[in-house]
Every structure is written in C-alpha cells, then in structure tokens.
Amino acid sequence: MSSLGLALPLFCGVWFVYIRWICNKFYSRPPGPKPIPLLGNVLQLPIEFQERTMMKWARQYGPLVYARFLGRHTIMVNSAEIMQDLFAKRGAKYSDRPPLILMNELLGWSPSSAFLPYNAQYKRHRRWMHDALASKTKLLEYRQIQKKETCILITGLMTTPEDYVSHFLRFTAGSVAEIVFGHTVGSVDDTYIRLSEKATKATAEIGSPGSMLVDFIPILKYWPTWFPASDWKRKALAVRPTIQDMINAPYNMVKDQMVLGQAKPSMVSKLIEENSQKKEGLSVQDEIDIKNTAAVLYGAATDTTVNLLVAFLLAMIKYPEVFKKAQEEIDRVVGPDRLPEYEDRDSLKYLNAVIKELYRWHPPLPLGIAHFSMKEDTYQDCSIPANSMVVPNIWAMTQDSNLYPDPEEFIPERFYETESADSQLDLKNPYNLIFGIGRRQCPGQAFADAGVFYAISNMIATLDISRIRDDNGDEINPPHAFKSGLVHHLLPFQCKIKPRSQRVVKLVVNSLESLN
C-alpha cells in the first residue's frame, strides 16, 4: 500500500475524533476567543495588564470566558456572582491551585499556603493563620499594636512626608512583625522590612500567579536564559535568593532568641513550642511549614496594604472634595480632643464608604490567585473541564459600569447607603471580593481591614493632604497609573502633607507616649 493509502485512513480517523469529540466538547464550553491550531489563544494574551484583555473578552463573550493555552484549559471569571457560585457554593470542586511554575518552581515560594494545593498541608497552614489572625479575641488583642503603629505612622508623615511609601511600609510591616515574629520594628531601615519589601515587590512586578505564560505553558520553564525573550526568567531566578532570605531569616531570628530565652510571644514561637513537644520533636517538615506560613502572612499582608494606603493618598489629592467631606465627618463624630478609635467606625458612615470605594477603585490583586478545577463541572449549560485554571478577574468585577457607573472615578457616595462589610452576601461591596471568596478566602482580611481603617481615619483626622504646584503655580493632578503585575503598584507621585495644627501634633505625641 502506498504512503498516501496509509495516510488517508489515518487522516480520516483523526478528523472523525476531532469532529465527534474535541469539537463537541469545545462547543459546550463557555464562549471565548477563537483559538489557532496547537497554540490555542497563546498569541492573544499579552504579557502585561492581562486583566484588561480578559475584561475585553468578557464584554464580547460574556462574564465566563474560555481560552486554551496549548493544552491548558483556562476559565476566566469576570462576575462576582459567578465567582461566588464556583468558589463558595462549589468549593469542593474549585478550591485547588494549579501547578504554579513561576511562583513555586522558579521563584521558590513553595510551600507557601497561598500557592499550595488544597491538601492536608494547606489546611495545616490555614489553621495556624486563622488561630493567629482571625479570632475575635486575637483581633481585640492586636488593637493596641495597631494604634501604636498608627501613631508612629502619623509622626513619620508629619516629619518627612516625602517618604510616605516608607512610612506606610513601616506601619504595615511593624504591625505584622510584632504578631508573627515578636519583632519590634525600630525604623524603616529594619533588616526584615527591607528583605520583605525587596522580595514581595520583585514578585509582584514579575507577574500574577496563574497569568504568566510559563504557568499556561509549563515547558517554558526550561527556556534558556540566553534565548531571546527570556528576561522574565532571568528576573525570576535573580530574585529567588532574596525570597529565600525573607523566608528563612526572621524564622532563624526567633529560634535563636528562644535558645537564649529572649523570644517575645509570637505566632512563630508558639508554633515552635507546640511542635517541639511532640514525641518525635520539631521535624524538618514542621520548620518548613512554620517558616513559610509566617513568610506569606508577613509578605502578602505588607505589600497589599502598603499599596492600598498609597492609593488612598492618591485618591485624596485627586478628589479633594472627598477628603474634605471625610475630614468634616471625623471632626463632628470624634471631636478635637482624641484620635479616632475602632469603636468609632460604625458612626463614621462616610469614611466607611471611602474605604469601600478605595477597595473598588484600586483592588491590589487584579487577578487574585488562580484556582484549579478538581473535577469536571457544568455551569449554566457550559462544560468546565477538570484541571482547568480558573482565574478570578477581580479588576473587571470592580470596573463593571453596570454596578458602578463611571468606574474610573472615585465616588464614595455609591456605597453610602449599602450594607456593612459584615454581609458576605453583598457582592457589590468590594470588601467581599478583594480578599477572595470561599475556602481560599484570606484568613487575615479582618486584621488587614482594621489596619486600613486605623491608618486612614487617623491620617484624615490629623493631616492636610493636597496637590503640589508646578513652576507656573498650577496644581499637578497625577494620573491613576500603575505597573502591571501580581499587585498593581502605583507609579510614583508627589503630594503635600502637613499637620493640621500644632494641637494635633501634641495629640499624636501624647497618644504615642501613653501606648509605650
């Protein structure tokens, strides 16, 4: 038989399978951009600002979008309702993580709880985090720490306002370091703060976990660093040692202090003590789990909260009428003789709306962290294959003009009459989106939200924030511009920050002295 005679039946067989199985399965999946043979939709997804492309696809194909990157099935969720249906109501199917090549293998974050599969190790990490940050008793205990760090923050902003990013970093890292490691941060030049800043910033700028092409096309991890278009891999390998230092250094500090009998109570010292009392003692795996749980709490909480506080500063100089209205409310509710307390929050209706709008206007993790479908599923008559990467496009959800008219603008009034953050059913409230939904929801969200409240309420109460002027005397209104990546880091901008009066300076100094 000729080669043509052998090839023709083979071709017909392949074509039959393609038509009867692959096409039928494909057309029952959610709609999405048309793929090309073999590559799928690889060439249609840019390296940067992938959330914008995914939102364009959502506008064209609907809120649930399917794409294929070589052999990787990918489902893009652009609706809060769908995210809740899949991640919360069907959490048994969608709580896993995909094999995140960039984060786990190249950067070395494994076994970070944020990127672990939904297994016993992840549940162990999450239980530890919940015990440390999520119980009401613990949250009340931490109020004193947050109040003290807030006073230090305000003092720094009054003294060297141009260093606002460093002051935000010190505020956030100081609060978390005290709780996780029992470490008191002395200044913005603290060794562990700088390690965390360098590691998390580099991680965020390299790319979103589950959205970099290497996660869609795992074979790219073998891409030689001397090949063209390999800058992403060189950056990942360059930052890996810093990430390892960030994971190991503070843990080793706590262990050394425990040997000397000088360790302060902390999450890490407690876990070391508990696991050392086991019959077999503290194992290598115990140490790996403890140090990685601590690192993700310290690193993730620090970077995202700093980013939110910088975004707040930008919003206040872009929208001075919002700042003035929030200041008037605090003056009326709190008065001139003390600083805002968490107990004032229920009475600060407009300030709560400002915080909600901040979460919506600048969600720190635009694509969240990808989930992984553990079983084949059907949703709204669409087939979702098992082992699909499921990407929550939180940025698209918060930019939905049907829910939020003029989404590019900062308009707290849109939340002035809505339900409180306690309502988990209120999906229009961005508080219930930016921290995730379901079994992967951030366990430290209440602590982080309290920190944001303390910082913002006290900045409004004690500071005047305004635009700078150019050489012609005209005000400079900076754009809402940010870098692409896991976290939307804002581009640098200048502003004018000064104490409202000498009275508030004395008030902050006296408050700090009383907390020491």
Coordinates of C-alpha atoms in Angstrom, one line a residue:
M1 CA 0.0 0.0 0.0
S2 CA 1.3 3.5 -0.9
S3 CA 2.2 6.1 1.7
L4 CA -0.8 8.0 0.6
G5 CA -3.0 5.0 1.1
L6 CA -1.8 4.7 4.7
A7 CA -2.1 8.4 5.4
L8 CA -5.6 8.9 4.1
P9 CA -7.4 6.5 6.6
L10 CA -5.2 7.9 9.4
F11 CA -6.2 11.5 8.5
C12 CA -9.9 10.5 8.3
G13 CA -9.7 8.8 11.7
V14 CA -8.1 11.9 13.3
W15 CA -10.7 14.1 11.7
F16 CA -13.5 11.9 12.9
V17 CA -12.3 12.1 16.5
Y18 CA -11.8 15.8 16.2
I19 CA -15.3 16.4 14.9
R20 CA -17.1 13.9 17.2
W21 CA -15.2 14.5 20.5
I22 CA -13.0 17.6 20.5
C23 CA -15.4 19.9 18.7
N24 CA -18.4 18.7 20.6
K25 CA -16.6 19.2 23.9
F26 CA -15.2 22.6 22.8
Y27 CA -18.6 24.0 21.8
S28 CA -20.2 23.0 25.1
R29 CA -17.6 25.1 26.9
P30 CA -18.0 28.8 27.8
P31 CA -17.6 31.1 24.8
G32 CA -14.2 32.7 24.2
P33 CA -11.7 34.0 21.6
K34 CA -11.2 31.7 18.6
P35 CA -8.0 29.6 19.1
I36 CA -5.5 28.7 16.4
P37 CA -4.3 25.1 15.9
L38 CA -1.8 23.8 18.6
L39 CA -1.1 27.2 20.2
G40 CA -4.7 27.9 21.1
N41 CA -5.0 31.5 22.4
V42 CA -1.4 32.0 23.4
L43 CA -0.7 34.8 21.0
Q44 CA -3.8 36.7 22.0
L45 CA -2.9 37.1 25.7
P46 CA -0.3 39.9 26.4
I47 CA 2.4 39.7 29.0
E48 CA 1.2 42.9 30.7
F49 CA -2.2 44.0 32.0
Q50 CA -3.8 40.7 31.2
E51 CA -6.9 41.7 33.3
R52 CA -7.7 44.3 30.7
T53 CA -7.7 41.8 27.8
M54 CA -9.8 39.4 29.8
M55 CA -12.3 42.2 30.5
K56 CA -12.5 42.9 26.8
W57 CA -13.2 39.3 26.1
A58 CA -15.9 39.3 28.8
R59 CA -17.6 42.2 27.1
Q60 CA -17.6 40.3 23.8
Y61 CA -18.3 36.8 25.0
G62 CA -19.9 37.1 28.4
P63 CA -18.8 37.0 32.1
L64 CA -17.5 33.4 31.8
V65 CA -14.8 33.1 29.2
Y66 CA -12.9 30.0 28.0
A67 CA -9.5 30.0 26.4
R68 CA -6.9 27.4 25.8
F69 CA -3.1 27.9 26.0
L70 CA -1.5 24.9 24.3
G71 CA -3.0 22.1 26.4
R72 CA -4.1 24.3 29.4
H73 CA -7.8 24.9 29.7
T74 CA -8.5 28.3 31.3
I75 CA -11.7 29.7 32.6
M76 CA -11.8 33.5 33.2
V77 CA -14.4 34.6 35.8
N78 CA -15.4 38.3 35.3
S79 CA -18.5 38.3 37.5
A80 CA -18.8 38.4 41.3
E81 CA -21.9 36.2 41.2
I82 CA -20.2 33.5 39.2
M83 CA -17.1 33.7 41.4
Q84 CA -19.3 33.1 44.5
D85 CA -21.2 30.3 42.7
L86 CA -18.0 28.4 41.8
F87 CA -15.5 29.3 44.7
A88 CA -18.0 29.3 47.6
K89 CA -21.1 27.2 46.7
R90 CA -19.0 24.7 44.8
G91 CA -15.8 25.0 46.8
A92 CA -15.3 21.2 46.9
K93 CA -14.5 21.5 43.2
Y94 CA -12.7 24.8 42.9
S95 CA -10.5 25.2 46.0
D96 CA -7.4 23.7 44.5
R97 CA -4.4 25.6 43.0
P98 CA -2.9 25.0 39.6
P99 CA 0.7 24.0 39.3
L100 CA 2.2 27.5 39.5
I101 CA 5.5 27.1 37.8
L102 CA 6.5 30.8 38.2
M103 CA 5.8 31.1 41.9
N104 CA 6.6 27.6 43.2
E105 CA 9.5 26.4 41.0
L106 CA 11.2 29.5 39.6
L107 CA 10.8 32.0 42.5
G108 CA 10.8 29.4 45.3
W109 CA 7.7 30.3 47.2
S110 CA 6.7 26.7 47.7
P111 CA 5.3 25.6 50.1
S112 CA 3.6 29.0 50.6
S113 CA 0.0 28.5 51.7
A114 CA -1.2 31.0 49.1
F115 CA 0.0 28.6 46.3
L116 CA -0.4 25.2 47.9
P117 CA -2.9 22.6 46.5
Y118 CA -6.0 22.1 48.6
N119 CA -4.4 19.3 50.7
A120 CA -3.6 18.5 54.3
Q121 CA -0.5 20.7 54.3
Y122 CA -2.6 23.7 53.1
K123 CA -5.2 23.0 55.8
R124 CA -2.5 22.9 58.4
H125 CA -1.1 26.3 57.3
R126 CA -4.6 27.8 57.2
R127 CA -5.5 26.6 60.7
W128 CA -2.3 28.3 62.0
M129 CA -3.1 31.5 60.2
H130 CA -6.7 31.5 61.4
D131 CA -5.7 31.0 65.0
A132 CA -3.2 33.8 64.8
L133 CA -5.2 36.5 62.9
A134 CA -8.9 35.6 62.5
S135 CA -10.3 35.0 66.0
K136 CA -12.2 37.9 67.6
T137 CA -10.2 37.6 70.8
K138 CA -6.9 38.0 68.9
L139 CA -8.2 40.9 66.8
L140 CA -9.0 42.7 70.0
E141 CA -5.6 42.0 71.5
Y142 CA -4.0 43.5 68.4
R143 CA -5.8 46.8 68.6
Q144 CA -3.1 48.2 70.9
I145 CA -0.4 47.2 68.4
Q146 CA -2.3 48.8 65.5
K147 CA -2.9 52.0 67.5
K148 CA 0.7 52.3 68.4
E149 CA 1.9 51.7 64.8
T150 CA -0.7 54.3 63.6
C151 CA 0.8 57.0 65.9
I152 CA 4.3 56.2 64.6
L153 CA 2.9 56.4 61.1
I154 CA 1.4 59.8 61.6
T155 CA 4.6 61.1 63.3
G156 CA 6.6 60.0 60.3
L157 CA 4.3 61.6 57.8
M158 CA 4.4 64.9 59.8
T159 CA 8.2 64.8 59.9
T160 CA 9.3 63.5 56.5
P161 CA 6.1 63.5 54.3
E162 CA 8.0 62.9 51.1
D163 CA 8.9 59.4 52.4
Y164 CA 5.2 58.4 52.6
V165 CA 5.8 54.9 51.0
S166 CA 8.5 54.1 53.6
H167 CA 6.2 55.2 56.4
F168 CA 3.3 53.0 55.1
L169 CA 5.7 50.1 54.8
R170 CA 7.0 50.6 58.3
F171 CA 3.4 50.8 59.6
T172 CA 2.2 47.6 58.0
A173 CA 5.3 45.6 58.5
G174 CA 5.7 46.8 62.1
S175 CA 2.2 45.5 63.0
V176 CA 2.6 42.1 61.3
A177 CA 6.2 41.5 62.5
E178 CA 5.2 42.1 66.1
I179 CA 2.4 39.5 65.8
V180 CA 4.1 36.9 63.6
F181 CA 7.7 37.1 64.9
G182 CA 7.5 39.1 68.1
H183 CA 9.9 41.5 66.5
T184 CA 9.6 45.2 67.2
V185 CA 10.5 47.3 64.2
G186 CA 12.7 50.2 65.1
S187 CA 12.8 52.1 61.8
V188 CA 12.1 51.9 58.1
D189 CA 15.7 50.6 57.7
D190 CA 14.9 47.4 59.6
T191 CA 16.6 44.4 58.0
Y192 CA 13.5 42.3 57.8
I193 CA 11.4 45.1 56.4
R194 CA 13.9 45.7 53.6
L195 CA 14.1 41.9 52.9
S196 CA 10.3 41.7 52.7
E197 CA 10.0 44.8 50.6
K198 CA 12.5 43.7 48.1
A199 CA 11.1 40.1 47.8
T200 CA 7.5 41.0 47.6
K201 CA 7.9 43.9 45.2
A202 CA 10.0 41.9 42.8
T203 CA 7.5 39.0 43.0
A204 CA 4.6 41.3 42.3
E205 CA 6.3 43.0 39.3
I206 CA 7.3 39.7 37.7
G207 CA 3.7 38.7 37.1
S208 CA 0.5 37.4 38.5
P209 CA 0.5 33.8 39.6
G210 CA -1.5 31.8 37.1
S211 CA -1.3 34.5 34.5
M212 CA 2.3 34.4 33.3
L213 CA 2.7 32.3 30.2
V214 CA 5.0 29.8 31.9
D215 CA 2.0 28.7 34.0
F216 CA 0.0 28.2 30.9
I217 CA 2.9 26.6 29.0
P218 CA 5.0 24.7 31.6
I219 CA 7.6 23.7 29.1
L220 CA 8.8 27.4 29.1
K221 CA 10.4 26.8 32.5
Y222 CA 13.2 25.1 30.5
W223 CA 13.6 28.2 28.3
P224 CA 17.4 29.0 28.3
T225 CA 18.1 32.4 29.9
W226 CA 20.3 33.3 26.9
F227 CA 17.4 32.9 24.4
P228 CA 15.6 35.9 23.1
A229 CA 12.5 37.0 25.2
S230 CA 13.8 35.3 28.4
D231 CA 14.0 38.5 30.5
W232 CA 11.1 37.2 32.7
K233 CA 13.1 34.1 33.6
R234 CA 16.3 36.0 34.4
K235 CA 14.3 38.3 36.7
A236 CA 12.7 35.3 38.4
L237 CA 16.0 33.5 39.1
A238 CA 17.6 36.7 40.2
V239 CA 15.0 37.4 42.9
R240 CA 14.9 33.8 44.2
P241 CA 17.7 34.1 46.7
T242 CA 16.1 37.2 48.2
I243 CA 12.8 35.3 48.7
Q244 CA 14.7 32.5 50.4
D245 CA 16.3 35.0 52.7
M246 CA 13.0 36.6 53.5
I247 CA 11.5 33.2 54.4
N248 CA 14.5 31.9 56.5
A249 CA 16.0 35.0 58.2
P250 CA 13.1 36.0 60.6
Y251 CA 12.4 32.4 61.5
N252 CA 16.0 31.8 62.4
M253 CA 15.9 35.0 64.5
V254 CA 13.0 33.7 66.5
K255 CA 14.7 30.3 67.0
D256 CA 18.0 32.0 68.2
Q257 CA 16.1 34.2 70.6
M258 CA 14.2 31.1 72.0
V259 CA 17.5 29.4 72.7
L260 CA 18.7 32.5 74.6
G261 CA 15.4 32.8 76.4
Q262 CA 14.8 36.2 74.9
A263 CA 11.9 35.5 72.5
K264 CA 8.7 37.5 72.8
P265 CA 5.4 35.8 72.4
S266 CA 4.5 35.4 68.7
M267 CA 2.9 33.1 66.2
V268 CA 6.2 31.5 65.3
S269 CA 7.5 31.0 68.8
K270 CA 4.1 29.4 69.8
L271 CA 4.2 27.0 66.8
I272 CA 7.8 26.0 67.5
E273 CA 7.0 25.3 71.1
E274 CA 3.9 23.3 70.3
N275 CA 5.6 21.2 67.6
S276 CA 8.7 20.6 69.8
Q277 CA 6.5 19.0 72.4
K278 CA 5.6 16.2 70.1
K279 CA 7.1 12.7 70.7
E280 CA 9.2 13.0 67.7
G281 CA 10.1 16.6 68.3
L282 CA 10.3 19.5 65.8
S283 CA 10.8 17.9 62.4
V284 CA 12.3 19.4 59.3
Q285 CA 8.8 19.5 57.7
D286 CA 7.5 21.3 60.7
E287 CA 10.1 24.0 60.3
I288 CA 9.4 24.3 56.6
D289 CA 5.7 24.7 57.2
I290 CA 6.1 27.2 60.1
K291 CA 8.6 29.5 58.3
N292 CA 6.5 29.5 55.0
T293 CA 3.3 30.2 56.8
A294 CA 4.9 33.1 58.6
A295 CA 6.5 34.4 55.4
V296 CA 3.3 34.5 53.4
L297 CA 1.5 36.4 56.3
Y298 CA 4.3 38.9 56.6
G299 CA 5.0 39.4 52.9
A300 CA 1.5 39.3 51.4
A301 CA -0.1 41.5 54.2
T302 CA 2.6 44.1 53.9
D303 CA 2.7 44.6 50.2
T304 CA -1.0 44.7 49.6
T305 CA -1.8 47.0 52.5
V306 CA 1.0 49.5 51.6
N307 CA -0.4 49.6 48.1
L308 CA -3.9 50.4 49.3
L309 CA -2.6 53.2 51.6
V310 CA -0.6 54.7 48.7
A311 CA -3.8 54.5 46.6
F312 CA -5.7 56.3 49.3
L313 CA -3.2 59.1 49.3
L314 CA -3.5 59.4 45.5
A315 CA -7.3 59.4 45.7
M316 CA -7.4 62.2 48.3
I317 CA -5.2 64.5 46.2
K318 CA -7.1 63.8 43.0
Y319 CA -10.5 64.2 44.8
P320 CA -10.0 66.9 47.4
E321 CA -13.8 67.3 47.9
V322 CA -13.9 63.7 49.2
F323 CA -11.0 64.4 51.6
K324 CA -12.7 67.5 53.0
K325 CA -16.1 65.7 53.5
A326 CA -14.4 62.8 55.3
Q327 CA -12.5 65.2 57.5
E328 CA -15.6 67.1 58.4
E329 CA -17.3 63.9 59.4
I330 CA -14.4 62.8 61.7
D331 CA -14.3 66.3 63.3
R332 CA -18.0 66.0 64.0
V333 CA -18.0 62.4 65.3
V334 CA -14.6 62.2 67.1
G335 CA -14.0 65.7 68.1
P336 CA -10.8 67.6 68.6
D337 CA -9.5 66.0 71.9
R338 CA -8.6 62.5 70.8
L339 CA -7.7 60.3 67.8
P340 CA -10.2 58.0 66.0
E341 CA -10.7 54.6 67.6
Y342 CA -12.0 51.4 66.0
E343 CA -15.1 51.8 68.2
D344 CA -15.9 54.9 66.2
R345 CA -16.2 53.0 62.9
D346 CA -19.9 52.4 63.0
S347 CA -20.5 56.1 63.4
L348 CA -18.2 57.1 60.5
K349 CA -20.6 56.3 57.7
Y350 CA -18.9 58.4 55.0
L351 CA -15.4 57.1 55.9
N352 CA -16.6 53.5 55.6
A353 CA -17.9 54.5 52.1
V354 CA -14.4 55.9 51.3
I355 CA -12.7 52.7 52.3
K356 CA -15.1 50.6 50.3
E357 CA -14.6 52.8 47.3
L358 CA -10.8 52.5 47.8
Y359 CA -11.1 48.7 47.6
R360 CA -13.1 49.0 44.4
W361 CA -11.1 51.8 42.8
H362 CA -7.7 50.1 43.3
P363 CA -8.0 46.4 44.1
P364 CA -4.4 45.4 45.0
L365 CA -4.6 41.9 43.4
P366 CA -6.3 42.5 40.0
L367 CA -6.4 38.8 39.0
G368 CA -6.4 37.3 42.5
I369 CA -4.7 34.0 42.6
A370 CA -5.9 31.3 40.1
H371 CA -8.0 28.4 41.3
F372 CA -8.0 24.9 39.8
S373 CA -11.0 22.8 39.0
M374 CA -10.6 19.4 40.7
K375 CA -13.5 17.8 38.8
E376 CA -15.3 18.3 35.5
D377 CA -18.3 20.5 36.1
T378 CA -21.2 22.1 34.3
Y379 CA -22.2 25.7 34.9
Q380 CA -25.0 27.5 33.1
D381 CA -25.1 24.7 30.5
C382 CA -21.3 25.1 29.9
S383 CA -18.8 22.4 30.4
I384 CA -15.8 23.2 32.6
P385 CA -13.1 20.6 32.2
A386 CA -11.3 19.1 35.2
N387 CA -7.8 20.5 35.8
S388 CA -8.8 23.9 34.3
M389 CA -7.1 27.1 35.6
V390 CA -9.9 29.3 36.9
V391 CA -8.9 33.0 37.0
P392 CA -11.0 35.5 39.0
N393 CA -10.7 38.8 37.2
I394 CA -11.4 41.0 40.3
W395 CA -10.3 44.1 38.4
A396 CA -13.1 43.5 35.9
M397 CA -15.6 43.0 38.6
T398 CA -14.8 46.2 40.3
Q399 CA -14.8 48.1 37.0
D400 CA -18.3 46.9 36.0
S401 CA -20.1 50.0 34.8
N402 CA -23.5 48.3 35.3
L403 CA -22.8 48.1 39.0
Y404 CA -20.5 51.1 39.4
P405 CA -21.3 54.0 37.0
D406 CA -18.1 55.9 36.0
P407 CA -15.9 53.2 37.4
E408 CA -12.7 55.1 36.7
E409 CA -13.8 57.9 39.1
F410 CA -13.5 57.8 42.9
I411 CA -17.1 58.2 44.2
P412 CA -17.6 57.0 47.8
E413 CA -21.3 58.1 47.6
R414 CA -22.0 54.9 45.7
F415 CA -21.5 53.0 48.9
Y416 CA -23.0 55.5 51.3
E417 CA -26.3 53.5 51.8
T418 CA -25.1 50.0 51.2
E419 CA -24.8 47.1 53.6
S420 CA -21.9 46.8 56.0
A421 CA -18.8 44.8 55.3
D422 CA -20.2 42.1 57.6
S423 CA -22.7 41.0 54.9
Q424 CA -21.0 38.2 52.9
L425 CA -24.0 38.2 50.6
D426 CA -23.4 41.8 49.4
L427 CA -21.3 41.2 46.3
K428 CA -21.5 44.8 45.3
N429 CA -19.4 45.5 48.4
P430 CA -15.7 45.2 47.2
Y431 CA -14.6 44.1 50.7
N432 CA -16.2 40.8 49.8
L433 CA -14.3 40.5 46.6
I434 CA -10.7 41.7 47.0
F435 CA -9.9 39.2 49.8
G436 CA -11.2 36.2 47.8
I437 CA -14.3 34.0 48.3
G438 CA -14.8 30.5 49.6
R439 CA -12.2 28.2 51.1
R440 CA -9.3 30.3 49.8
Q441 CA -10.5 33.5 51.3
C442 CA -7.7 35.4 53.0
P443 CA -7.7 34.5 56.7
G444 CA -6.2 37.8 57.7
Q445 CA -8.8 40.1 56.0
A446 CA -10.3 41.4 59.2
F447 CA -6.9 42.3 60.6
A448 CA -5.9 44.0 57.3
D449 CA -9.1 45.9 57.1
A450 CA -8.8 47.1 60.7
G451 CA -5.3 48.4 59.9
V452 CA -6.5 50.2 56.8
F453 CA -9.2 51.9 59.0
Y454 CA -6.8 53.0 61.7
A455 CA -4.3 54.4 59.2
I456 CA -6.9 56.2 57.0
S457 CA -9.0 57.6 59.8
N458 CA -6.0 59.0 61.7
M459 CA -4.5 60.5 58.5
I460 CA -7.7 62.3 57.8
A461 CA -8.0 63.5 61.4
T462 CA -4.5 64.9 61.8
L463 CA -3.2 65.8 58.3
D464 CA -3.9 68.2 55.5
I465 CA -3.2 66.4 52.1
S466 CA -3.1 68.4 48.9
R467 CA -1.6 68.7 45.4
I468 CA 1.8 70.2 44.7
R469 CA 2.1 73.0 42.2
D470 CA 4.4 73.3 39.1
D471 CA 6.7 76.2 38.3
N472 CA 3.8 78.2 36.9
G473 CA 1.8 77.8 40.2
D474 CA -0.7 75.3 38.6
E475 CA -1.8 72.3 40.6
I476 CA -0.5 68.9 39.4
N477 CA -3.2 66.3 39.3
P478 CA -1.3 62.9 38.9
P479 CA -3.0 60.1 36.9
H480 CA -4.2 56.9 38.4
A481 CA -1.3 54.9 36.8
F482 CA 0.3 51.7 37.9
K483 CA 2.6 48.9 36.9
S484 CA 1.4 45.6 35.6
G485 CA 1.9 42.6 37.9
L486 CA 0.5 40.5 40.7
V487 CA 0.0 43.7 42.6
H488 CA -0.9 47.0 41.0
H489 CA 1.9 49.1 42.3
L490 CA 1.2 52.8 41.6
L491 CA 3.7 54.9 39.7
P492 CA 5.4 57.5 41.9
F493 CA 3.7 60.8 42.5
Q494 CA 4.3 63.8 44.7
C495 CA 1.9 65.5 47.1
K496 CA 1.8 67.9 50.0
I497 CA 1.3 66.6 53.5
K498 CA 1.4 68.6 56.7
P499 CA -0.1 68.6 60.2
R500 CA -3.5 70.3 60.5
S501 CA -2.2 72.2 63.6
Q502 CA 0.2 72.1 66.5
R503 CA -2.6 70.8 68.6
V504 CA -2.8 67.6 66.6
V505 CA 1.0 67.2 66.8
K506 CA 0.8 67.3 70.6
L507 CA -2.2 64.9 70.5
V508 CA -0.3 62.3 68.5
V509 CA 2.8 62.6 70.7
N510 CA 0.8 62.2 73.8
S511 CA -1.1 59.3 72.4
L512 CA 2.1 57.5 71.4
E513 CA 3.6 58.1 74.9
S514 CA 0.5 56.5 76.5
L515 CA 0.9 53.4 74.3
N516 CA 4.6 52.8 75.0

